[in-house]
Amino acid sequence: MIQAPYLLFLGDAKDPLSIKMARGVADWRPELCIGQFSLPGCEISLDLPKLTIAQAAQKGAKTFVLGFANSGGTIDPNWLPYIEQALRAGFDIVSGLHDRLIDFPQLTELAETHGCQLIDIRHPREKFKTGTGLPRSGKRLLTVGTDCSVGKMYTSLSIFNELQSRKIASSFRATGQCGVLIAGCGLAIDCVIADFIAGASEQLSPNNDPNHWDVIEGQGSLAHPAFAGVSLGLLHGSQPDAIVVCHALKRSSMRGIQNRPLPDINSVIETNLSAAKVTNPNAKVVGISVNTSIVSQAQAQDYCDALSAQLNMPVVDPMRHGIASIVDKLSC
């Protein structure tokens, strides 16, 4: 049980992508966030009140959230004194990193002393079966990417919200630590043993009513050398009826790898459809979601219009244009 409100810890972050855990919950569940706490040298802000740990405690904060999603998911030793300070102030600690809070003896001792929880939401405790590929009732949409951190979670949440606004039966199925924190449930699929990724994905979106949509948050990219294995297992287990391809405009290289340009969207469509049809022969791509935040509104519209004409499908930035045109395709 994660207790709100949250104090979001940004450390000394300089890369906006490195704090997507904090940014995600601040954007989608702002009512749960009491403020942000950062260290000298931090160049990122979430436009939340800047509070010390003591000030946040006085204002009633209950949970200290490590707002990072760094490459490798490591806990920087420089953060430990501040985590310890938060524990002494009575905060629960939430981490979505691969490194586990419970593996640091000084943290477990402080948590026990002060009656606090150490919550490693990236590490599932469930047991999973291997995938079967058997058809399941209900409908499923999966977001996939040309790279990591291109907006798959934001796109999935936007689609889910649009379905809800239309009173269409639907569920958001979180598959990453950020999504789990926002939704309050889900599964960090990248911490599932490889043999069980497809099976875990099947369990995440089980049989449902025929007209119910599961909107499944995508992870990684089939084109990324480091993370394609997770993406493929999730794709096979999700058995999506609909796929939305997500892309970040003007990104010069794949995240974490220098001099490796992103693949073109046509090849991403082809690769994902080929893999998806292993478990759902009727899978189809219904739209493209583009993170255009690096360009102007006019440039974003021109890019999306041109790509839409080229691909003959909706192309939008969900944060600028909304997602309605893609959701319209789900009834086709």
Coordinates of C-alpha atoms in Angstrom, one line a residue:
M1 CA 0.0 0.0 0.0
I2 CA 1.6 3.3 -1.2
Q3 CA 0.6 6.2 1.0
A4 CA 0.0 9.7 -0.4
P5 CA 0.9 12.4 -0.6
Y6 CA 4.3 12.0 -2.2
L7 CA 7.6 14.0 -2.0
L8 CA 9.3 13.4 -5.3
F9 CA 13.1 13.1 -5.1
L10 CA 15.0 14.3 -8.2
G11 CA 18.5 14.0 -7.0
D12 CA 21.0 16.0 -9.1
A13 CA 19.3 15.1 -12.4
K14 CA 20.4 16.8 -15.6
D15 CA 18.6 14.7 -18.2
P16 CA 14.8 15.1 -18.4
L17 CA 14.4 11.4 -19.4
S18 CA 16.2 10.2 -16.3
I19 CA 13.4 11.4 -14.0
K20 CA 10.4 10.0 -15.9
M21 CA 9.3 8.2 -12.8
A22 CA 8.7 11.6 -11.1
R23 CA 7.5 13.4 -14.2
G24 CA 4.9 10.7 -14.9
V25 CA 3.3 10.8 -11.5
A26 CA 3.4 14.6 -11.4
D27 CA 1.7 14.8 -14.8
W28 CA -0.9 12.1 -14.3
R29 CA -1.6 12.2 -10.6
P30 CA -0.7 15.7 -9.5
E31 CA -3.2 15.5 -6.6
L32 CA -0.9 12.9 -5.0
C33 CA 2.3 15.1 -5.1
I34 CA 3.0 17.6 -2.3
G35 CA 6.3 18.8 -3.8
Q36 CA 9.8 18.0 -5.1
F37 CA 13.2 17.7 -3.4
S38 CA 16.4 18.0 -5.4
L39 CA 20.1 18.3 -4.7
P40 CA 22.6 21.0 -5.7
G41 CA 23.3 20.7 -9.4
C42 CA 19.9 19.5 -10.4
E43 CA 18.8 21.1 -13.7
I44 CA 15.3 19.7 -13.9
S45 CA 12.1 21.0 -12.3
L46 CA 8.6 19.6 -12.2
D47 CA 7.0 23.0 -11.4
L48 CA 6.0 21.6 -8.0
P49 CA 6.8 23.3 -4.7
K50 CA 10.4 22.9 -3.7
L51 CA 10.5 21.4 -0.2
T52 CA 13.1 20.0 2.2
I53 CA 12.4 16.7 3.7
A54 CA 11.5 18.3 7.0
Q55 CA 9.1 20.8 5.3
A56 CA 7.4 18.0 3.4
A57 CA 7.0 16.1 6.6
Q58 CA 5.4 19.1 8.3
K59 CA 3.0 19.4 5.3
G60 CA 1.9 15.8 5.8
A61 CA 3.9 13.9 3.1
K62 CA 3.9 10.2 3.7
T63 CA 6.1 8.7 0.9
F64 CA 9.5 9.7 -0.5
V65 CA 9.5 8.6 -4.1
L66 CA 12.8 8.0 -5.9
G67 CA 11.9 9.7 -9.1
F68 CA 14.5 8.2 -11.3
A69 CA 14.5 5.7 -14.2
N70 CA 18.2 5.7 -15.0
S71 CA 20.0 3.3 -17.3
G72 CA 20.6 0.1 -15.4
G73 CA 18.3 1.2 -12.6
T74 CA 21.0 1.8 -10.0
I75 CA 20.8 3.6 -6.6
D76 CA 23.5 6.2 -6.5
P77 CA 25.4 5.9 -3.1
N78 CA 25.2 9.7 -2.9
W79 CA 21.4 9.4 -2.5
L80 CA 21.6 7.2 0.5
P81 CA 22.0 9.9 3.2
Y82 CA 18.8 11.6 1.9
I83 CA 16.9 8.3 1.9
E84 CA 18.1 7.7 5.4
Q85 CA 17.0 11.2 6.4
A86 CA 13.5 10.6 4.9
L87 CA 13.2 7.3 6.9
R88 CA 14.1 9.1 10.1
A89 CA 11.4 11.6 9.3
G90 CA 8.9 8.7 9.1
F91 CA 8.5 8.5 5.3
D92 CA 7.9 5.3 3.4
I93 CA 10.3 4.9 0.5
V94 CA 9.2 3.9 -3.0
S95 CA 11.7 2.9 -5.7
G96 CA 11.2 1.8 -9.3
L97 CA 14.9 0.9 -9.8
H98 CA 16.5 -2.4 -10.4
D99 CA 18.6 -2.0 -7.3
R100 CA 16.4 -3.0 -4.4
L101 CA 16.0 -0.8 -1.3
I102 CA 15.8 -3.9 0.8
D103 CA 19.3 -4.9 -0.2
F104 CA 20.8 -2.0 1.8
P105 CA 21.1 -3.1 5.4
Q106 CA 21.2 0.4 6.8
L107 CA 17.9 1.2 5.1
T108 CA 16.2 -1.9 6.3
E109 CA 17.4 -1.2 9.8
L110 CA 16.1 2.4 9.8
A111 CA 12.8 1.3 8.2
E112 CA 12.3 -1.2 11.0
T113 CA 13.3 1.3 13.7
H114 CA 10.9 4.0 12.4
G115 CA 8.1 1.8 11.3
C116 CA 8.4 2.6 7.6
Q117 CA 8.0 0.6 4.4
L118 CA 10.6 0.0 1.7
I119 CA 8.6 -0.5 -1.4
D120 CA 10.5 -1.9 -4.5
I121 CA 7.7 -1.6 -7.0
R122 CA 9.8 -2.9 -9.9
H123 CA 10.2 -6.3 -8.4
P124 CA 7.2 -8.6 -8.8
R125 CA 6.4 -11.1 -6.1
E126 CA 3.9 -13.1 -8.2
K127 CA 4.7 -16.4 -9.8
F128 CA 4.2 -16.7 -13.5
K129 CA 3.6 -19.4 -16.1
T130 CA 5.1 -19.5 -19.6
G131 CA 3.0 -18.1 -22.4
T132 CA 0.6 -20.3 -24.4
G133 CA -0.4 -18.0 -27.2
L134 CA -4.0 -19.2 -26.8
P135 CA -6.7 -16.7 -27.8
R136 CA -8.4 -14.7 -25.1
S137 CA -11.7 -12.9 -25.1
G138 CA -11.8 -9.1 -25.0
K139 CA -9.9 -6.6 -27.0
R140 CA -6.3 -5.4 -26.5
L141 CA -4.3 -2.4 -27.6
L142 CA -0.5 -2.2 -27.1
T143 CA 1.8 0.8 -27.6
V144 CA 5.2 0.0 -29.2
G145 CA 8.1 2.3 -29.9
T146 CA 10.8 3.3 -32.3
D147 CA 13.0 3.6 -29.1
C148 CA 12.8 3.7 -25.3
S149 CA 11.2 6.7 -23.6
V150 CA 9.3 8.0 -26.6
G151 CA 5.9 8.3 -24.9
K152 CA 4.4 4.8 -24.8
M153 CA 3.0 5.3 -21.2
Y154 CA 1.7 8.8 -22.0
T155 CA 0.0 7.5 -25.2
S156 CA -1.5 4.5 -23.4
L157 CA -2.9 6.7 -20.6
S158 CA -4.3 9.2 -23.1
I159 CA -6.0 6.4 -25.0
F160 CA -7.4 5.0 -21.8
N161 CA -8.7 8.4 -20.7
E162 CA -10.4 8.9 -24.1
L163 CA -12.0 5.5 -23.9
Q164 CA -13.3 6.3 -20.4
S165 CA -14.7 9.6 -21.6
R166 CA -16.6 7.8 -24.2
K167 CA -17.9 5.3 -21.6
I168 CA -16.2 2.4 -23.4
A169 CA -15.3 -0.4 -21.0
S170 CA -11.6 -0.4 -20.6
S171 CA -8.6 -0.9 -18.3
F172 CA -5.1 0.6 -18.2
R173 CA -2.5 -2.2 -17.8
A174 CA 0.7 -0.8 -16.4
T175 CA 3.9 -2.7 -17.4
G176 CA 6.6 -0.3 -16.0
Q177 CA 7.4 1.1 -12.6
C178 CA 6.1 4.6 -13.6
G179 CA 2.8 3.2 -14.8
V180 CA 2.4 1.1 -11.7
L181 CA 2.9 4.1 -9.4
I182 CA 0.3 6.1 -11.4
A183 CA -2.2 3.3 -11.7
G184 CA -1.7 1.8 -8.3
C185 CA -1.4 -1.7 -9.8
G186 CA 0.3 -3.5 -12.6
L187 CA 3.5 -5.3 -13.3
A188 CA 7.0 -4.1 -14.1
I189 CA 7.5 -6.5 -17.0
D190 CA 11.3 -6.0 -17.4
C191 CA 11.9 -7.6 -14.0
V192 CA 10.2 -10.9 -15.0
I193 CA 12.5 -13.8 -15.9
A194 CA 12.8 -14.0 -19.6
D195 CA 11.0 -17.3 -20.1
F196 CA 7.9 -15.9 -18.3
I197 CA 7.5 -12.5 -19.9
A198 CA 4.9 -13.7 -22.4
G199 CA 3.1 -15.6 -19.8
A200 CA 3.1 -12.7 -17.3
S201 CA 1.7 -10.5 -20.1
E202 CA -1.1 -13.0 -20.7
Q203 CA -1.9 -12.9 -17.0
L204 CA -1.8 -9.1 -16.9
S205 CA -4.6 -8.9 -19.5
P206 CA -6.8 -12.0 -19.0
N207 CA -10.1 -13.0 -20.6
N208 CA -12.6 -10.2 -20.5
D209 CA -16.0 -9.1 -22.0
P210 CA -15.9 -9.1 -25.8
N211 CA -16.1 -5.3 -26.1
H212 CA -13.7 -4.5 -23.2
W213 CA -10.4 -2.9 -24.2
D214 CA -7.2 -3.5 -22.2
V215 CA -4.8 -0.6 -23.0
I216 CA -1.4 -2.1 -22.4
E217 CA 1.6 0.1 -21.7
G218 CA 4.5 -0.8 -24.0
Q219 CA 8.1 -1.2 -23.0
G220 CA 11.4 -0.7 -24.9
S221 CA 11.6 -1.3 -28.7
L222 CA 12.1 -4.2 -31.0
A223 CA 14.8 -2.0 -32.6
H224 CA 16.7 -1.4 -29.4
P225 CA 19.6 -3.9 -28.9
A226 CA 19.4 -3.7 -25.1
F227 CA 15.6 -4.1 -24.6
A228 CA 14.1 -5.9 -27.6
G229 CA 13.7 -9.1 -25.6
V230 CA 11.3 -7.5 -23.2
S231 CA 9.4 -5.8 -26.0
L232 CA 9.0 -9.1 -27.9
G233 CA 7.8 -11.1 -24.9
L234 CA 5.3 -8.3 -24.1
L235 CA 4.1 -8.2 -27.7
H236 CA 3.6 -12.0 -27.9
G237 CA 1.8 -12.2 -24.5
S238 CA -0.4 -9.1 -25.1
Q239 CA -1.7 -10.5 -28.3
P240 CA -2.8 -7.0 -29.4
D241 CA -5.7 -6.4 -31.7
A242 CA -4.6 -2.8 -32.2
I243 CA -1.0 -1.4 -32.1
V244 CA 0.0 2.2 -31.8
V245 CA 3.5 3.1 -32.7
C246 CA 5.2 5.8 -30.6
H247 CA 8.0 8.0 -31.8
A248 CA 10.1 10.9 -30.5
L249 CA 10.8 13.6 -33.1
K250 CA 14.3 14.6 -33.9
R251 CA 16.0 12.2 -31.5
S252 CA 19.5 11.8 -32.9
S253 CA 20.3 8.4 -31.5
M254 CA 18.7 5.5 -29.6
R255 CA 18.6 6.1 -25.8
G256 CA 21.8 4.9 -24.1
I257 CA 23.6 4.1 -27.4
Q258 CA 25.6 6.7 -29.4
N259 CA 25.6 6.9 -33.1
R260 CA 22.6 4.6 -33.6
P261 CA 19.8 6.4 -35.4
L262 CA 16.2 5.5 -34.8
P263 CA 14.7 3.2 -37.4
D264 CA 12.2 4.6 -39.9
I265 CA 8.6 4.2 -38.9
N266 CA 7.7 2.0 -41.8
S267 CA 10.2 -0.6 -40.7
V268 CA 8.9 -0.4 -37.1
I269 CA 5.4 -1.0 -38.3
E270 CA 6.5 -4.0 -40.4
T271 CA 8.6 -5.6 -37.7
N272 CA 6.0 -5.2 -35.0
L273 CA 3.2 -6.5 -37.1
S274 CA 5.2 -9.6 -38.1
A275 CA 6.0 -10.4 -34.5
A276 CA 2.5 -9.6 -33.3
K277 CA 0.9 -12.0 -35.8
V278 CA 2.7 -14.9 -34.2
T279 CA 0.0 -14.9 -31.5
N280 CA -2.7 -12.7 -33.1
P281 CA -3.0 -13.0 -36.9
N282 CA -5.5 -10.1 -36.9
A283 CA -3.2 -7.6 -35.3
K284 CA -3.1 -4.2 -37.0
V285 CA -1.5 -0.8 -36.5
V286 CA -4.2 1.8 -36.0
G287 CA -2.1 5.0 -35.6
I288 CA 1.1 6.8 -34.8
S289 CA 1.8 8.8 -31.6
V290 CA 4.6 11.4 -31.9
N291 CA 6.3 13.3 -29.1
T292 CA 6.8 16.6 -30.8
S293 CA 7.8 18.6 -27.8
I294 CA 11.2 19.6 -29.4
V295 CA 9.5 21.6 -32.2
S296 CA 6.9 24.4 -32.4
Q297 CA 3.2 23.7 -32.6
A298 CA 3.1 24.6 -36.3
Q299 CA 6.0 22.3 -37.1
A300 CA 4.4 19.5 -35.1
Q301 CA 1.2 19.8 -37.0
D302 CA 3.0 19.9 -40.4
Y303 CA 5.0 16.7 -39.5
C304 CA 2.0 14.8 -38.3
D305 CA -0.1 15.8 -41.3
A306 CA 2.6 14.8 -43.7
L307 CA 3.2 11.4 -42.0
S308 CA -0.5 10.8 -41.8
A309 CA -0.9 11.3 -45.6
Q310 CA 2.1 9.1 -46.2
L311 CA 0.9 6.2 -44.0
N312 CA -2.9 6.7 -44.5
M313 CA -3.5 6.5 -40.7
P314 CA -3.9 9.0 -37.8
V315 CA -0.7 10.6 -36.6
V316 CA -0.9 12.8 -33.6
D317 CA 0.9 14.2 -30.6
P318 CA -1.5 13.2 -27.8
M319 CA -0.4 16.0 -25.6
R320 CA -0.9 18.6 -28.3
H321 CA -3.6 17.2 -30.6
G322 CA -5.5 14.8 -28.4
I323 CA -5.8 11.1 -29.2
A324 CA -9.4 11.0 -30.5
S325 CA -8.6 10.2 -34.1
I326 CA -6.7 7.1 -33.1
V327 CA -9.4 5.9 -30.7
D328 CA -11.9 6.4 -33.6
K329 CA -10.1 3.7 -35.4
L330 CA -10.8 1.1 -32.7
S331 CA -14.4 0.9 -33.7
C332 CA -13.5 0.2 -37.4

